[in-house]
Amino acid sequence: ALEQKERSDLVHAALGRLSPRQRAFLILREFEGLSHHELSELTGLPLGTVKSGIHRARCDLKEAILELQPEWLHGL
């Protein structure tokens, strides 16, 4: 339970380092389960922009996690 709390705290801290748009993309896609098409309709952005935005947000989240705790991803 402690390890899960630490991981959750780390992910939340890393999410805090993202831009508001990136954070919204990831929360809506990964936690709320919206599809790419739903995100496109919700934001009014083209589908390709949504897809690339989510991809970039995932990459930036990974970088933020590595900056906060470099050894964390090695344990996955």
mmCIF file of N, CA, C and O in Angstrom, residues 28-71:
data_model
loop_
_atom_site.group_PDB
_atom_site.id
_atom_site.type_symbol
_atom_site.label_atom_id
_atom_site.label_comp_id
_atom_site.label_asym_id
_atom_site.label_seq_id
_atom_site.Cartn_x
_atom_site.Cartn_y
_atom_site.Cartn_z
ATOM 1 N N LEU A 28 -8.128 13.322 -19.077
ATOM 2 C CA LEU A 28 -9.340 12.938 -19.799
ATOM 3 C C LEU A 28 -9.175 11.625 -20.548
ATOM 4 O O LEU A 28 -10.102 10.815 -20.620
ATOM 5 N N ARG A 29 -8.008 11.389 -21.100
ATOM 6 C CA ARG A 29 -7.767 10.158 -21.867
ATOM 7 C C ARG A 29 -7.507 8.960 -20.957
ATOM 8 O O ARG A 29 -8.150 7.925 -21.078
ATOM 9 N N GLU A 30 -6.568 9.100 -20.040
ATOM 10 C CA GLU A 30 -6.113 7.955 -19.253
ATOM 11 C C GLU A 30 -6.979 7.665 -18.024
ATOM 12 O O GLU A 30 -7.161 6.507 -17.670
ATOM 13 N N PHE A 31 -7.473 8.709 -17.369
ATOM 14 C CA PHE A 31 -8.226 8.497 -16.138
ATOM 15 C C PHE A 31 -9.739 8.516 -16.360
ATOM 16 O O PHE A 31 -10.471 7.796 -15.698
ATOM 17 N N GLU A 32 -10.196 9.344 -17.286
ATOM 18 C CA GLU A 32 -11.634 9.432 -17.548
ATOM 19 C C GLU A 32 -12.071 8.537 -18.705
ATOM 20 O O GLU A 32 -13.255 8.333 -18.916
ATOM 21 N N GLY A 33 -11.101 8.039 -19.478
ATOM 22 C CA GLY A 33 -11.389 7.074 -20.523
ATOM 23 C C GLY A 33 -11.988 7.631 -21.801
ATOM 24 O O GLY A 33 -12.567 6.882 -22.598
ATOM 25 N N LEU A 34 -11.847 8.935 -22.039
ATOM 26 C CA LEU A 34 -12.363 9.502 -23.283
ATOM 27 C C LEU A 34 -11.526 9.018 -24.463
ATOM 28 O O LEU A 34 -10.308 8.849 -24.357
ATOM 29 N N SER A 35 -12.194 8.802 -25.577
ATOM 30 C CA SER A 35 -11.490 8.390 -26.793
ATOM 31 C C SER A 35 -10.854 9.613 -27.447
ATOM 32 O O SER A 35 -11.161 10.758 -27.106
ATOM 33 N N HIS A 36 -9.994 9.333 -28.423
ATOM 34 C CA HIS A 36 -9.391 10.424 -29.179
ATOM 35 C C HIS A 36 -10.484 11.255 -29.863
ATOM 36 O O HIS A 36 -10.417 12.483 -29.888
ATOM 37 N N HIS A 37 -11.462 10.578 -30.408
ATOM 38 C CA HIS A 37 -12.551 11.276 -31.100
ATOM 39 C C HIS A 37 -13.352 12.145 -30.129
ATOM 40 O O HIS A 37 -13.711 13.277 -30.461
ATOM 41 N N GLU A 38 -13.618 11.601 -28.926
ATOM 42 C CA GLU A 38 -14.354 12.380 -27.932
ATOM 43 C C GLU A 38 -13.572 13.615 -27.509
ATOM 44 O O GLU A 38 -14.131 14.700 -27.336
ATOM 45 N N LEU A 39 -12.259 13.448 -27.339
ATOM 46 C CA LEU A 39 -11.415 14.593 -26.988
ATOM 47 C C LEU A 39 -11.409 15.631 -28.100
ATOM 48 O O LEU A 39 -11.433 16.839 -27.831
ATOM 49 N N SER A 40 -11.396 15.166 -29.333
ATOM 50 C CA SER A 40 -11.424 16.075 -30.469
ATOM 51 C C SER A 40 -12.716 16.887 -30.471
ATOM 52 O O SER A 40 -12.694 18.107 -30.645
ATOM 53 N N GLU A 41 -13.827 16.210 -30.244
ATOM 54 C CA GLU A 41 -15.120 16.903 -30.205
ATOM 55 C C GLU A 41 -15.195 17.861 -29.023
ATOM 56 O O GLU A 41 -15.677 18.987 -29.153
ATOM 57 N N LEU A 42 -14.709 17.428 -27.877
ATOM 58 C CA LEU A 42 -14.766 18.239 -26.666
ATOM 59 C C LEU A 42 -13.939 19.518 -26.794
ATOM 60 O O LEU A 42 -14.371 20.594 -26.401
ATOM 61 N N THR A 43 -12.744 19.377 -27.368
ATOM 62 C CA THR A 43 -11.825 20.518 -27.443
ATOM 63 C C THR A 43 -11.992 21.345 -28.712
ATOM 64 O O THR A 43 -11.510 22.475 -28.775
ATOM 65 N N GLY A 44 -12.626 20.757 -29.718
ATOM 66 C CA GLY A 44 -12.738 21.439 -31.002
ATOM 67 C C GLY A 44 -11.458 21.390 -31.814
ATOM 68 O O GLY A 44 -11.309 22.093 -32.808
ATOM 69 N N LEU A 45 -10.527 20.550 -31.394
ATOM 70 C CA LEU A 45 -9.247 20.404 -32.089
ATOM 71 C C LEU A 45 -9.323 19.259 -33.092
ATOM 72 O O LEU A 45 -10.049 18.290 -32.879
ATOM 73 N N PRO A 46 -8.545 19.340 -34.173
ATOM 74 C CA PRO A 46 -8.497 18.227 -35.116
ATOM 75 C C PRO A 46 -7.996 16.954 -34.435
ATOM 76 O O PRO A 46 -7.201 17.002 -33.478
ATOM 77 N N LEU A 47 -8.449 15.813 -34.928
ATOM 78 C CA LEU A 47 -8.084 14.523 -34.358
ATOM 79 C C LEU A 47 -6.566 14.339 -34.298
ATOM 80 O O LEU A 47 -6.028 13.879 -33.292
ATOM 81 N N GLY A 48 -5.875 14.708 -35.344
ATOM 82 C CA GLY A 48 -4.416 14.569 -35.375
ATOM 83 C C GLY A 48 -3.740 15.407 -34.303
ATOM 84 O O GLY A 48 -2.742 14.975 -33.708
ATOM 85 N N THR A 49 -4.273 16.581 -34.036
ATOM 86 C CA THR A 49 -3.721 17.449 -32.994
ATOM 87 C C THR A 49 -3.911 16.812 -31.626
ATOM 88 O O THR A 49 -3.014 16.845 -30.773
ATOM 89 N N VAL A 50 -5.067 16.216 -31.414
ATOM 90 C CA VAL A 50 -5.335 15.534 -30.145
ATOM 91 C C VAL A 50 -4.386 14.358 -29.967
ATOM 92 O O VAL A 50 -3.765 14.192 -28.911
ATOM 93 N N LYS A 51 -4.242 13.544 -31.005
ATOM 94 C CA LYS A 51 -3.359 12.374 -30.913
ATOM 95 C C LYS A 51 -1.919 12.780 -30.641
ATOM 96 O O LYS A 51 -1.247 12.195 -29.790
ATOM 97 N N SER A 52 -1.426 13.777 -31.362
ATOM 98 C CA SER A 52 -0.044 14.202 -31.142
ATOM 99 C C SER A 52 0.100 14.876 -29.774
ATOM 100 O O SER A 52 1.136 14.733 -29.128
ATOM 101 N N GLY A 53 -0.929 15.576 -29.333
ATOM 102 C CA GLY A 53 -0.881 16.204 -28.016
ATOM 103 C C GLY A 53 -0.804 15.185 -26.895
ATOM 104 O O GLY A 53 -0.061 15.369 -25.924
ATOM 105 N N ILE A 54 -1.561 14.113 -27.035
ATOM 106 C CA ILE A 54 -1.514 13.045 -26.034
ATOM 107 C C ILE A 54 -0.153 12.361 -26.051
ATOM 108 O O ILE A 54 0.436 12.098 -24.998
ATOM 109 N N HIS A 55 0.358 12.091 -27.227
ATOM 110 C CA HIS A 55 1.676 11.457 -27.326
ATOM 111 C C HIS A 55 2.753 12.328 -26.669
ATOM 112 O O HIS A 55 3.568 11.846 -25.890
ATOM 113 N N ARG A 56 2.738 13.601 -26.973
ATOM 114 C CA ARG A 56 3.738 14.519 -26.406
ATOM 115 C C ARG A 56 3.564 14.620 -24.895
ATOM 116 O O ARG A 56 4.551 14.668 -24.161
ATOM 117 N N ALA A 57 2.332 14.635 -24.428
ATOM 118 C CA ALA A 57 2.081 14.700 -22.986
ATOM 119 C C ALA A 57 2.625 13.459 -22.286
ATOM 120 O O ALA A 57 3.208 13.560 -21.198
ATOM 121 N N ARG A 58 2.459 12.296 -22.901
ATOM 122 C CA ARG A 58 3.000 11.059 -22.316
ATOM 123 C C ARG A 58 4.528 11.120 -22.247
ATOM 124 O O ARG A 58 5.121 10.716 -21.254
ATOM 125 N N CYS A 59 5.144 11.593 -23.317
ATOM 126 C CA CYS A 59 6.608 11.714 -23.328
ATOM 127 C C CYS A 59 7.083 12.690 -22.252
ATOM 128 O O CYS A 59 8.047 12.406 -21.530
ATOM 129 N N ASP A 60 6.411 13.822 -22.129
ATOM 130 C CA ASP A 60 6.795 14.812 -21.128
ATOM 131 C C ASP A 60 6.541 14.304 -19.717
ATOM 132 O O ASP A 60 7.306 14.611 -18.794
ATOM 133 N N LEU A 61 5.478 13.506 -19.536
ATOM 134 C CA LEU A 61 5.217 12.921 -18.216
ATOM 135 C C LEU A 61 6.347 11.967 -17.834
ATOM 136 O O LEU A 61 6.831 11.993 -16.701
ATOM 137 N N LYS A 62 6.775 11.160 -18.778
ATOM 138 C CA LYS A 62 7.879 10.234 -18.522
ATOM 139 C C LYS A 62 9.145 11.006 -18.140
ATOM 140 O O LYS A 62 9.834 10.647 -17.186
ATOM 141 N N GLU A 63 9.439 12.074 -18.872
ATOM 142 C CA GLU A 63 10.615 12.897 -18.555
ATOM 143 C C GLU A 63 10.498 13.506 -17.165
ATOM 144 O O GLU A 63 11.479 13.532 -16.413
ATOM 145 N N ALA A 64 9.311 13.972 -16.804
ATOM 146 C CA ALA A 64 9.106 14.567 -15.484
ATOM 147 C C ALA A 64 9.298 13.533 -14.389
ATOM 148 O O ALA A 64 9.915 13.812 -13.350
ATOM 149 N N ILE A 65 8.817 12.329 -14.612
ATOM 150 C CA ILE A 65 8.993 11.253 -13.628
ATOM 151 C C ILE A 65 10.474 10.941 -13.465
ATOM 152 O O ILE A 65 10.972 10.793 -12.345
ATOM 153 N N LEU A 66 11.191 10.862 -14.581
ATOM 154 C CA LEU A 66 12.625 10.570 -14.506
ATOM 155 C C LEU A 66 13.402 11.671 -13.802
ATOM 156 O O LEU A 66 14.381 11.390 -13.112
ATOM 157 N N GLU A 67 12.981 12.913 -13.963
ATOM 158 C CA GLU A 67 13.638 14.014 -13.257
ATOM 159 C C GLU A 67 13.383 13.937 -11.764
ATOM 160 O O GLU A 67 14.276 14.211 -10.957
ATOM 161 N N LEU A 68 12.175 13.557 -11.388
ATOM 162 C CA LEU A 68 11.810 13.498 -9.977
ATOM 163 C C LEU A 68 12.411 12.277 -9.274
ATOM 164 O O LEU A 68 12.812 12.361 -8.121
ATOM 165 N N GLN A 69 12.422 11.148 -9.982
ATOM 166 C CA GLN A 69 12.911 9.911 -9.384
ATOM 167 C C GLN A 69 13.448 9.006 -10.487
ATOM 168 O O GLN A 69 12.744 8.128 -10.969
ATOM 169 N N PRO A 70 14.699 9.210 -10.876
ATOM 170 C CA PRO A 70 15.257 8.493 -12.034
ATOM 171 C C PRO A 70 15.174 6.970 -11.965
ATOM 172 O O PRO A 70 14.991 6.313 -12.981
ATOM 173 N N GLU A 71 15.258 6.412 -10.800
ATOM 174 C CA GLU A 71 15.270 4.947 -10.682
ATOM 175 C C GLU A 71 13.879 4.325 -10.740
ATOM 176 O O GLU A 71 13.730 3.126 -10.855
#
